[in-house]
């Protein structure tokens, strides 16, 4: 009984390791985020292992089915649609349950989009933060960006093509016109990397909209900005229309200070 976490290609079908192919062949069952999607990969590599659906992002219903297979001694391979399961993909509840029950979990190395994007970007890669998909709701997004704003390291997000300009608009409003790198269609025929500031990228994407999968890397806070006072940060959030309470919470979170301290500054604002 073993759960093997198996990364699959993020575009180019040949980006799969020999060990992943062996594991997919040897496992009793493959649990896949989308079985129709994974079927294409299995057909390409002539793998005939039984396939079931497992997607804990949409429903927890499959968890017990997979756990029962593992408990009865079966070897289950977990795959998502692309790249490493768990990375903005299903898998965590299953891994936690296995760890809790003492079932072996094996993670096989392989493709993950943000690693390719980071290396290709040429940005400082010694320290970075990966957020996956940012919140969709504007108020939550703004709170998150206020928290991110003072951080010095590069941060990385995943974004859908139809939302990228909207997200860039929010990024520019809250973080200023930072340098960004957009890495698109990695490992595929139309792989493209755009390196510029947010305003120029917005202009480029408005003039020539891009489709396909994308990773966005955003440079960290410039030195002079890190010394912004609590007062200035509050004012800029209030000017963006954030409520006083939300702004206080966001500033306290981003600066790791007590809400009371920010509240006192907010009370003195006109
Ligand atoms: N598990 C995947 C991984 O390891 O990267 C990520 C899954 S997440 C649901 C899908 C997102 O990953 C896409 O919306 C896109 O932001 C990013 N992504 C996946 N493949 C990509 C590619 N070939 N080029 C650029 N971004 C990609």
PDB file of C-alpha atoms and ligand atoms in Angstrom:
ATOM      1  CA  UNK A   1       0.000   0.000   0.000  1.00  0.00           C
ATOM      2  CA  UNK A   2       1.467   3.251  -1.202  1.00  0.00           C
ATOM      3  CA  UNK A   3       0.411   6.604  -2.619  1.00  0.00           C
ATOM      4  CA  UNK A   4       2.739   7.823  -5.377  1.00  0.00           C
ATOM      5  CA  UNK A   5       2.463  11.487  -6.332  1.00  0.00           C
ATOM      6  CA  UNK A   6       3.221  11.620 -10.052  1.00  0.00           C
ATOM      7  CA  UNK A   7       3.941  14.870 -11.912  1.00  0.00           C
ATOM      8  CA  UNK A   8       2.864  14.931 -15.554  1.00  0.00           C
ATOM      9  CA  UNK A   9       3.936  17.232 -18.434  1.00  0.00           C
ATOM     10  CA  UNK A  10       2.934  20.929 -18.442  1.00  0.00           C
ATOM     11  CA  UNK A  11       2.809  21.007 -22.239  1.00  0.00           C
ATOM     12  CA  UNK A  12       5.407  18.908 -23.971  1.00  0.00           C
ATOM     13  CA  UNK A  13       4.339  15.272 -23.639  1.00  0.00           C
ATOM     14  CA  UNK A  14       7.960  14.110 -23.474  1.00  0.00           C
ATOM     15  CA  UNK A  15       8.510  15.934 -20.176  1.00  0.00           C
ATOM     16  CA  UNK A  16       7.716  12.898 -18.088  1.00  0.00           C
ATOM     17  CA  UNK A  17      10.324  10.889 -16.225  1.00  0.00           C
ATOM     18  CA  UNK A  18      11.016   7.189 -16.715  1.00  0.00           C
ATOM     19  CA  UNK A  19      10.182   6.654 -13.055  1.00  0.00           C
ATOM     20  CA  UNK A  20       6.760   8.317 -13.452  1.00  0.00           C
ATOM     21  CA  UNK A  21       6.039   6.088 -16.472  1.00  0.00           C
ATOM     22  CA  UNK A  22       7.131   2.982 -14.515  1.00  0.00           C
ATOM     23  CA  UNK A  23       4.945   4.000 -11.576  1.00  0.00           C
ATOM     24  CA  UNK A  24       1.891   4.683 -13.749  1.00  0.00           C
ATOM     25  CA  UNK A  25       2.362   1.244 -15.311  1.00  0.00           C
ATOM     26  CA  UNK A  26       2.926  -0.590 -12.036  1.00  0.00           C
ATOM     27  CA  UNK A  27       0.254   1.076  -9.861  1.00  0.00           C
ATOM     28  CA  UNK A  28      -3.028  -0.772  -9.284  1.00  0.00           C
ATOM     29  CA  UNK A  29      -5.025   2.405  -9.830  1.00  0.00           C
ATOM     30  CA  UNK A  30      -4.354   5.901 -11.169  1.00  0.00           C
ATOM     31  CA  UNK A  31      -6.388   8.607  -9.414  1.00  0.00           C
ATOM     32  CA  UNK A  32      -6.669  11.557 -11.792  1.00  0.00           C
ATOM     33  CA  UNK A  33      -8.060  15.079 -11.438  1.00  0.00           C
ATOM     34  CA  UNK A  34      -9.789  14.659 -14.811  1.00  0.00           C
ATOM     35  CA  UNK A  35      -9.828  11.119 -16.146  1.00  0.00           C
ATOM     36  CA  UNK A  36     -10.595  12.140 -19.734  1.00  0.00           C
ATOM     37  CA  UNK A  37      -7.596  14.467 -19.760  1.00  0.00           C
ATOM     38  CA  UNK A  38      -5.265  11.852 -18.251  1.00  0.00           C
ATOM     39  CA  UNK A  39      -6.568   9.164 -20.630  1.00  0.00           C
ATOM     40  CA  UNK A  40      -4.832  11.022 -23.505  1.00  0.00           C
ATOM     41  CA  UNK A  41      -1.487  10.850 -21.711  1.00  0.00           C
ATOM     42  CA  UNK A  42      -1.974   7.173 -20.861  1.00  0.00           C
ATOM     43  CA  UNK A  43      -2.935   6.353 -24.444  1.00  0.00           C
ATOM     44  CA  UNK A  44       0.156   8.188 -25.718  1.00  0.00           C
ATOM     45  CA  UNK A  45       2.375   6.016 -23.496  1.00  0.00           C
ATOM     46  CA  UNK A  46       0.263   2.870 -23.920  1.00  0.00           C
ATOM     47  CA  UNK A  47      -0.455   2.592 -20.198  1.00  0.00           C
ATOM     48  CA  UNK A  48      -3.464   0.439 -19.361  1.00  0.00           C
ATOM     49  CA  UNK A  49      -3.725   0.900 -15.593  1.00  0.00           C
ATOM     50  CA  UNK A  50      -7.233   1.357 -14.177  1.00  0.00           C
ATOM     51  CA  UNK A  51      -8.173   5.031 -13.980  1.00  0.00           C
ATOM     52  CA  UNK A  52     -10.502   6.705 -11.462  1.00  0.00           C
ATOM     53  CA  UNK A  53     -11.370  10.328 -10.821  1.00  0.00           C
ATOM     54  CA  UNK A  54     -10.072  12.167  -7.772  1.00  0.00           C
ATOM     55  CA  UNK A  55     -10.525  15.929  -7.395  1.00  0.00           C
ATOM     56  CA  UNK A  56     -10.651  17.249  -3.848  1.00  0.00           C
ATOM     57  CA  UNK A  57     -10.842  20.850  -5.123  1.00  0.00           C
ATOM     58  CA  UNK A  58     -14.407  20.125  -6.199  1.00  0.00           C
ATOM     59  CA  UNK A  59     -15.576  17.391  -3.856  1.00  0.00           C
ATOM     60  CA  UNK A  60     -14.245  15.409  -0.919  1.00  0.00           C
ATOM     61  CA  UNK A  61     -16.370  12.444  -2.001  1.00  0.00           C
ATOM     62  CA  UNK A  62     -13.501  10.587  -3.686  1.00  0.00           C
ATOM     63  CA  UNK A  63     -11.224  10.717  -0.658  1.00  0.00           C
ATOM     64  CA  UNK A  64     -12.701   7.665   1.062  1.00  0.00           C
ATOM     65  CA  UNK A  65     -12.714   5.669  -2.199  1.00  0.00           C
ATOM     66  CA  UNK A  66      -8.985   6.240  -2.665  1.00  0.00           C
ATOM     67  CA  UNK A  67      -8.273   5.679   1.038  1.00  0.00           C
ATOM     68  CA  UNK A  68     -10.172   2.358   0.921  1.00  0.00           C
ATOM     69  CA  UNK A  69      -8.038   1.232  -2.012  1.00  0.00           C
ATOM     70  CA  UNK A  70      -4.883   2.141  -0.088  1.00  0.00           C
ATOM     71  CA  UNK A  71      -6.139   0.510   3.120  1.00  0.00           C
ATOM     72  CA  UNK A  72      -6.810  -2.696   1.196  1.00  0.00           C
ATOM     73  CA  UNK A  73      -3.146  -2.768   0.150  1.00  0.00           C
ATOM     74  CA  UNK A  74      -3.362  -1.214  -3.300  1.00  0.00           C
ATOM     75  CA  UNK A  75      -0.745   1.040  -4.873  1.00  0.00           C
ATOM     76  CA  UNK A  76      -2.370   4.305  -6.027  1.00  0.00           C
ATOM     77  CA  UNK A  77      -0.701   6.857  -8.319  1.00  0.00           C
ATOM     78  CA  UNK A  78      -2.075  10.402  -8.054  1.00  0.00           C
ATOM     79  CA  UNK A  79      -1.905  12.715 -11.082  1.00  0.00           C
ATOM     80  CA  UNK A  80      -3.386  16.101 -11.867  1.00  0.00           C
ATOM     81  CA  UNK A  81      -4.091  17.599 -15.294  1.00  0.00           C
ATOM     82  CA  UNK A  82      -0.591  19.047 -15.563  1.00  0.00           C
ATOM     83  CA  UNK A  83       2.571  19.392 -13.542  1.00  0.00           C
ATOM     84  CA  UNK A  84       2.928  18.493  -9.897  1.00  0.00           C
ATOM     85  CA  UNK A  85      -0.246  17.476  -8.042  1.00  0.00           C
ATOM     86  CA  UNK A  86      -0.882  19.703  -4.979  1.00  0.00           C
ATOM     87  CA  UNK A  87       0.739  22.775  -6.631  1.00  0.00           C
ATOM     88  CA  UNK A  88      -2.499  24.743  -7.258  1.00  0.00           C
ATOM     89  CA  UNK A  89      -4.014  21.304  -7.765  1.00  0.00           C
ATOM     90  CA  UNK A  90      -5.772  18.590  -5.734  1.00  0.00           C
ATOM     91  CA  UNK A  91      -3.891  16.247  -3.418  1.00  0.00           C
ATOM     92  CA  UNK A  92      -3.345  17.738   0.036  1.00  0.00           C
ATOM     93  CA  UNK A  93      -6.316  16.128   1.875  1.00  0.00           C
ATOM     94  CA  UNK A  94      -5.282  12.732   0.515  1.00  0.00           C
ATOM     95  CA  UNK A  95      -1.636  13.153   1.520  1.00  0.00           C
ATOM     96  CA  UNK A  96      -2.640  14.317   5.014  1.00  0.00           C
ATOM     97  CA  UNK A  97      -4.959  11.343   5.473  1.00  0.00           C
ATOM     98  CA  UNK A  98      -2.215   8.922   4.370  1.00  0.00           C
ATOM     99  CA  UNK A  99       0.291  10.492   6.764  1.00  0.00           C
ATOM    100  CA  UNK A 100      -2.250  10.262   9.559  1.00  0.00           C
ATOM    101  CA  UNK A 101      -2.873   6.563   8.884  1.00  0.00           C
ATOM    102  CA  UNK A 102       0.798   5.707   8.409  1.00  0.00           C
ATOM    103  CA  UNK A 103       0.409   4.948   4.683  1.00  0.00           C
ATOM    104  CA  UNK A 104       3.594   5.521   2.684  1.00  0.00           C
ATOM    105  CA  UNK A 105       3.604   8.577   0.407  1.00  0.00           C
ATOM    106  CA  UNK A 106       6.160   8.809  -2.361  1.00  0.00           C
ATOM    107  CA  UNK A 107       6.670  12.011  -4.369  1.00  0.00           C
ATOM    108  CA  UNK A 108       8.295  11.692  -7.774  1.00  0.00           C
ATOM    109  CA  UNK A 109      10.138  14.730  -9.173  1.00  0.00           C
ATOM    110  CA  UNK A 110       8.918  16.379 -12.359  1.00  0.00           C
ATOM    111  CA  UNK A 111       7.583  19.436 -14.157  1.00  0.00           C
ATOM    112  CA  UNK A 112       5.989  22.352 -12.371  1.00  0.00           C
ATOM    113  CA  UNK A 113       5.210  25.541 -14.286  1.00  0.00           C
ATOM    114  CA  UNK A 114       6.398  28.127 -11.765  1.00  0.00           C
ATOM    115  CA  UNK A 115       9.880  26.612 -11.478  1.00  0.00           C
ATOM    116  CA  UNK A 116      10.447  26.855 -15.243  1.00  0.00           C
ATOM    117  CA  UNK A 117       9.067  30.401 -15.201  1.00  0.00           C
ATOM    118  CA  UNK A 118      11.288  31.489 -12.307  1.00  0.00           C
ATOM    119  CA  UNK A 119      14.465  30.098 -13.828  1.00  0.00           C
ATOM    120  CA  UNK A 120      13.633  31.500 -17.258  1.00  0.00           C
ATOM    121  CA  UNK A 121      12.758  34.939 -15.855  1.00  0.00           C
ATOM    122  CA  UNK A 122      16.318  35.743 -14.855  1.00  0.00           C
ATOM    123  CA  UNK A 123      14.957  37.371 -11.687  1.00  0.00           C
ATOM    124  CA  UNK A 124      16.680  36.727  -8.364  1.00  0.00           C
ATOM    125  CA  UNK A 125      15.703  33.179  -7.529  1.00  0.00           C
ATOM    126  CA  UNK A 126      17.457  32.795  -4.173  1.00  0.00           C
ATOM    127  CA  UNK A 127      14.331  33.905  -2.350  1.00  0.00           C
ATOM    128  CA  UNK A 128      10.797  34.036  -3.740  1.00  0.00           C
ATOM    129  CA  UNK A 129       7.171  33.455  -2.784  1.00  0.00           C
ATOM    130  CA  UNK A 130       4.691  31.421  -4.759  1.00  0.00           C
ATOM    131  CA  UNK A 131       1.022  32.311  -4.213  1.00  0.00           C
ATOM    132  CA  UNK A 132      -0.644  30.198  -6.904  1.00  0.00           C
ATOM    133  CA  UNK A 133      -3.920  31.828  -7.972  1.00  0.00           C
ATOM    134  CA  UNK A 134      -4.652  35.074  -6.099  1.00  0.00           C
ATOM    135  CA  UNK A 135      -8.173  35.580  -4.647  1.00  0.00           C
ATOM    136  CA  UNK A 136     -10.773  36.505  -7.251  1.00  0.00           C
ATOM    137  CA  UNK A 137     -12.914  38.743  -5.060  1.00  0.00           C
ATOM    138  CA  UNK A 138     -11.621  42.303  -5.309  1.00  0.00           C
ATOM    139  CA  UNK A 139     -11.728  43.009  -1.562  1.00  0.00           C
ATOM    140  CA  UNK A 140      -9.804  39.803  -0.761  1.00  0.00           C
ATOM    141  CA  UNK A 141      -7.361  40.444  -3.583  1.00  0.00           C
ATOM    142  CA  UNK A 142      -6.647  43.949  -2.311  1.00  0.00           C
ATOM    143  CA  UNK A 143      -6.132  42.692   1.216  1.00  0.00           C
ATOM    144  CA  UNK A 144      -3.703  40.076  -0.080  1.00  0.00           C
ATOM    145  CA  UNK A 145      -1.802  42.625  -2.177  1.00  0.00           C
ATOM    146  CA  UNK A 146      -1.523  44.986   0.784  1.00  0.00           C
ATOM    147  CA  UNK A 147       0.040  42.103   2.694  1.00  0.00           C
ATOM    148  CA  UNK A 148       2.439  41.337  -0.179  1.00  0.00           C
ATOM    149  CA  UNK A 149       3.390  44.974  -0.864  1.00  0.00           C
ATOM    150  CA  UNK A 150       6.289  45.483   1.573  1.00  0.00           C
ATOM    151  CA  UNK A 151       7.971  42.155   0.788  1.00  0.00           C
ATOM    152  CA  UNK A 152      11.351  42.366  -0.887  1.00  0.00           C
ATOM    153  CA  UNK A 153      11.386  39.023  -2.677  1.00  0.00           C
ATOM    154  CA  UNK A 154      10.005  38.213  -6.117  1.00  0.00           C
ATOM    155  CA  UNK A 155       6.551  36.699  -6.029  1.00  0.00           C
ATOM    156  CA  UNK A 156       4.945  34.331  -8.483  1.00  0.00           C
ATOM    157  CA  UNK A 157       1.314  33.828  -9.388  1.00  0.00           C
ATOM    158  CA  UNK A 158      -0.705  31.703 -11.771  1.00  0.00           C
ATOM    159  CA  UNK A 159      -3.342  33.512 -13.810  1.00  0.00           C
ATOM    160  CA  UNK A 160      -5.865  32.755 -16.544  1.00  0.00           C
ATOM    161  CA  UNK A 161      -5.493  34.663 -19.831  1.00  0.00           C
ATOM    162  CA  UNK A 162      -8.958  36.267 -19.614  1.00  0.00           C
ATOM    163  CA  UNK A 163      -8.134  37.734 -16.194  1.00  0.00           C
ATOM    164  CA  UNK A 164      -4.533  38.821 -16.648  1.00  0.00           C
ATOM    165  CA  UNK A 165      -5.158  42.477 -17.591  1.00  0.00           C
ATOM    166  CA  UNK A 166      -7.583  42.901 -14.694  1.00  0.00           C
ATOM    167  CA  UNK A 167      -5.065  41.413 -12.282  1.00  0.00           C
ATOM    168  CA  UNK A 168      -2.293  43.637 -13.667  1.00  0.00           C
ATOM    169  CA  UNK A 169      -4.545  46.673 -13.149  1.00  0.00           C
ATOM    170  CA  UNK A 170      -4.939  45.754  -9.466  1.00  0.00           C
ATOM    171  CA  UNK A 171      -1.229  45.037  -9.118  1.00  0.00           C
ATOM    172  CA  UNK A 172      -0.320  48.425 -10.558  1.00  0.00           C
ATOM    173  CA  UNK A 173      -2.844  50.253  -8.366  1.00  0.00           C
ATOM    174  CA  UNK A 174      -1.671  48.597  -5.168  1.00  0.00           C
ATOM    175  CA  UNK A 175       2.023  47.913  -5.732  1.00  0.00           C
ATOM    176  CA  UNK A 176       3.023  50.578  -8.268  1.00  0.00           C
ATOM    177  CA  UNK A 177       4.553  50.062 -11.680  1.00  0.00           C
ATOM    178  CA  UNK A 178       6.899  47.182 -10.824  1.00  0.00           C
ATOM    179  CA  UNK A 179       8.961  45.067 -13.204  1.00  0.00           C
ATOM    180  CA  UNK A 180       7.203  41.857 -14.191  1.00  0.00           C
ATOM    181  CA  UNK A 181       7.876  38.780 -16.266  1.00  0.00           C
ATOM    182  CA  UNK A 182       5.085  36.923 -18.011  1.00  0.00           C
ATOM    183  CA  UNK A 183       5.982  33.346 -18.961  1.00  0.00           C
ATOM    184  CA  UNK A 184       3.459  31.818 -21.317  1.00  0.00           C
ATOM    185  CA  UNK A 185       2.860  28.391 -22.835  1.00  0.00           C
ATOM    186  CA  UNK A 186       5.989  26.964 -21.220  1.00  0.00           C
ATOM    187  CA  UNK A 187       7.479  23.904 -22.952  1.00  0.00           C
ATOM    188  CA  UNK A 188       4.954  24.310 -25.803  1.00  0.00           C
ATOM    189  CA  UNK A 189       5.380  25.440 -29.387  1.00  0.00           C
ATOM    190  CA  UNK A 190       4.407  29.049 -28.668  1.00  0.00           C
ATOM    191  CA  UNK A 191       6.403  29.503 -25.476  1.00  0.00           C
ATOM    192  CA  UNK A 192       6.938  33.212 -24.862  1.00  0.00           C
ATOM    193  CA  UNK A 193       8.502  35.332 -22.144  1.00  0.00           C
ATOM    194  CA  UNK A 194       7.705  39.050 -21.808  1.00  0.00           C
ATOM    195  CA  UNK A 195       9.914  41.150 -19.501  1.00  0.00           C
ATOM    196  CA  UNK A 196       8.766  44.741 -18.842  1.00  0.00           C
ATOM    197  CA  UNK A 197       6.965  46.939 -16.319  1.00  0.00           C
ATOM    198  CA  UNK A 198       3.298  46.427 -15.441  1.00  0.00           C
ATOM    199  CA  UNK A 199       2.036  49.411 -17.461  1.00  0.00           C
ATOM    200  CA  UNK A 200       3.873  48.287 -20.617  1.00  0.00           C
ATOM    201  CA  UNK A 201       2.633  44.718 -20.192  1.00  0.00           C
ATOM    202  CA  UNK A 202      -0.957  45.933 -19.821  1.00  0.00           C
ATOM    203  CA  UNK A 203      -0.567  47.951 -22.999  1.00  0.00           C
ATOM    204  CA  UNK A 204       0.998  45.030 -24.870  1.00  0.00           C
ATOM    205  CA  UNK A 205      -1.734  42.597 -23.766  1.00  0.00           C
ATOM    206  CA  UNK A 206      -4.486  45.054 -24.593  1.00  0.00           C
ATOM    207  CA  UNK A 207      -3.083  45.647 -28.087  1.00  0.00           C
ATOM    208  CA  UNK A 208      -2.216  41.991 -28.672  1.00  0.00           C
ATOM    209  CA  UNK A 209      -4.233  39.781 -26.309  1.00  0.00           C
ATOM    210  CA  UNK A 210      -2.558  36.459 -25.512  1.00  0.00           C
ATOM    211  CA  UNK A 211      -4.219  33.134 -24.895  1.00  0.00           C
ATOM    212  CA  UNK A 212      -2.805  30.049 -23.254  1.00  0.00           C
ATOM    213  CA  UNK A 213      -1.396  29.282 -19.851  1.00  0.00           C
ATOM    214  CA  UNK A 214       0.606  31.882 -18.000  1.00  0.00           C
ATOM    215  CA  UNK A 215       2.779  32.463 -14.977  1.00  0.00           C
ATOM    216  CA  UNK A 216       3.426  36.004 -13.760  1.00  0.00           C
ATOM    217  CA  UNK A 217       6.492  36.969 -11.751  1.00  0.00           C
ATOM    218  CA  UNK A 218       6.509  40.324  -9.972  1.00  0.00           C
ATOM    219  CA  UNK A 219       9.653  41.948  -8.587  1.00  0.00           C
ATOM    220  CA  UNK A 220       9.766  42.723  -4.879  1.00  0.00           C
ATOM    221  CA  UNK A 221       9.274  46.062  -3.138  1.00  0.00           C
ATOM    222  CA  UNK A 222      11.933  48.655  -4.016  1.00  0.00           C
ATOM    223  CA  UNK A 223      14.128  49.773  -1.050  1.00  0.00           C
ATOM    224  CA  UNK A 224      12.593  53.263  -0.825  1.00  0.00           C
ATOM    225  CA  UNK A 225       9.111  51.792  -0.609  1.00  0.00           C
ATOM    226  CA  UNK A 226       9.935  49.506   2.284  1.00  0.00           C
ATOM    227  CA  UNK A 227      10.378  52.557   4.478  1.00  0.00           C
ATOM    228  CA  UNK A 228       6.861  53.838   3.671  1.00  0.00           C
ATOM    229  CA  UNK A 229       5.170  54.798   6.904  1.00  0.00           C
ATOM    230  CA  UNK A 230       2.077  53.138   8.292  1.00  0.00           C
ATOM    231  CA  UNK A 231       0.255  56.405   7.639  1.00  0.00           C
ATOM    232  CA  UNK A 232       1.202  56.532   3.951  1.00  0.00           C
ATOM    233  CA  UNK A 233       0.225  52.910   3.478  1.00  0.00           C
ATOM    234  CA  UNK A 234      -3.146  53.482   5.139  1.00  0.00           C
ATOM    235  CA  UNK A 235      -3.825  56.550   3.012  1.00  0.00           C
ATOM    236  CA  UNK A 236      -3.030  54.741  -0.225  1.00  0.00           C
ATOM    237  CA  UNK A 237      -5.396  51.872   0.658  1.00  0.00           C
ATOM    238  CA  UNK A 238      -8.185  54.252   1.699  1.00  0.00           C
ATOM    239  CA  UNK A 239      -7.727  56.161  -1.560  1.00  0.00           C
ATOM    240  CA  UNK A 240      -8.302  52.903  -3.405  1.00  0.00           C
ATOM    241  CA  UNK A 241     -11.686  52.658  -1.725  1.00  0.00           C
ATOM    242  CA  UNK A 242     -10.854  50.080   0.928  1.00  0.00           C
ATOM    243  CA  UNK A 243     -12.877  50.440   4.139  1.00  0.00           C
ATOM    244  CA  UNK A 244     -11.041  51.789   7.184  1.00  0.00           C
ATOM    245  CA  UNK A 245     -11.355  48.453   8.997  1.00  0.00           C
ATOM    246  CA  UNK A 246     -10.043  46.448   6.056  1.00  0.00           C
ATOM    247  CA  UNK A 247      -7.180  48.898   5.534  1.00  0.00           C
ATOM    248  CA  UNK A 248      -6.175  48.682   9.215  1.00  0.00           C
ATOM    249  CA  UNK A 249      -6.258  44.895   9.073  1.00  0.00           C
ATOM    250  CA  UNK A 250      -4.244  44.793   5.838  1.00  0.00           C
ATOM    251  CA  UNK A 251      -1.545  47.188   7.087  1.00  0.00           C
ATOM    252  CA  UNK A 252      -1.246  45.357  10.409  1.00  0.00           C
ATOM    253  CA  UNK A 253      -0.860  42.059   8.571  1.00  0.00           C
ATOM    254  CA  UNK A 254       1.642  43.323   6.025  1.00  0.00           C
ATOM    255  CA  UNK A 255       3.830  45.000   8.664  1.00  0.00           C
ATOM    256  CA  UNK A 256       3.411  42.337  11.316  1.00  0.00           C
ATOM    257  CA  UNK A 257       2.326  44.935  13.871  1.00  0.00           C
ATOM    258  CA  UNK A 258      -0.636  44.947  16.257  1.00  0.00           C
ATOM    259  CA  UNK A 259      -3.945  46.192  14.797  1.00  0.00           C
ATOM    260  CA  UNK A 260      -4.163  48.566  17.758  1.00  0.00           C
ATOM    261  CA  UNK A 261      -0.977  50.322  16.598  1.00  0.00           C
ATOM    262  CA  UNK A 262      -2.381  50.875  13.083  1.00  0.00           C
ATOM    263  CA  UNK A 263      -5.770  51.851  14.508  1.00  0.00           C
ATOM    264  CA  UNK A 264      -4.139  54.656  16.512  1.00  0.00           C
ATOM    265  CA  UNK A 265      -2.513  56.031  13.352  1.00  0.00           C
ATOM    266  CA  UNK A 266      -5.835  55.717  11.486  1.00  0.00           C
ATOM    267  CA  UNK A 267      -7.649  57.701  14.175  1.00  0.00           C
ATOM    268  CA  UNK A 268      -5.312  60.647  13.597  1.00  0.00           C
ATOM    269  CA  UNK A 269      -6.036  60.730   9.856  1.00  0.00           C
ATOM    270  CA  UNK A 270      -8.438  63.403   8.691  1.00  0.00           C
TER     271      UNK A 270
HETATM  272  N1  LIG B   1       0.125  21.643 -10.967  1.00  0.00           N
HETATM  273  C1  LIG B   1       0.549  22.626 -11.948  1.00  0.00           C
HETATM  274  C2  LIG B   1       2.030  22.912 -11.767  1.00  0.00           C
HETATM  275  O1  LIG B   1       2.733  22.072 -11.187  1.00  0.00           O
HETATM  276  O2  LIG B   1       2.501  23.941 -12.258  1.00  0.00           O
HETATM  277  C3  LIG B   1      -0.309  23.859 -11.904  1.00  0.00           C
HETATM  278  C4  LIG B   1      -1.776  23.624 -12.067  1.00  0.00           C
HETATM  279  S1  LIG B   1      -2.749  25.057 -12.108  1.00  0.00           S
HETATM  280  C5  LIG B   1      -4.368  24.408 -12.043  1.00  0.00           C
HETATM  281  C6  LIG B   1      -2.684  25.551 -13.778  1.00  0.00           C
HETATM  282  C7  LIG B   1      -1.923  26.854 -13.951  1.00  0.00           C
HETATM  283  O3  LIG B   1      -0.525  26.592 -14.002  1.00  0.00           O
HETATM  284  C8  LIG B   1      -2.218  27.551 -15.258  1.00  0.00           C
HETATM  285  O4  LIG B   1      -3.391  28.359 -15.162  1.00  0.00           O
HETATM  286  C9  LIG B   1      -0.990  28.391 -15.457  1.00  0.00           C
HETATM  287  O5  LIG B   1      -1.046  29.547 -14.653  1.00  0.00           O
HETATM  288  C10 LIG B   1       0.090  27.450 -14.915  1.00  0.00           C
HETATM  289  N2  LIG B   1       0.641  26.630 -15.998  1.00  0.00           N
HETATM  290  C11 LIG B   1       0.454  25.308 -16.207  1.00  0.00           C
HETATM  291  N3  LIG B   1       1.107  24.912 -17.323  1.00  0.00           N
HETATM  292  C12 LIG B   1       1.706  26.008 -17.828  1.00  0.00           C
HETATM  293  C13 LIG B   1       2.513  26.257 -18.975  1.00  0.00           C
HETATM  294  N4  LIG B   1       2.820  25.297 -19.832  1.00  0.00           N
HETATM  295  N5  LIG B   1       2.963  27.525 -19.179  1.00  0.00           N
HETATM  296  C14 LIG B   1       2.655  28.519 -18.329  1.00  0.00           C
HETATM  297  N6  LIG B   1       1.896  28.332 -17.242  1.00  0.00           N
HETATM  298  C15 LIG B   1       1.428  27.101 -16.991  1.00  0.00           C
END
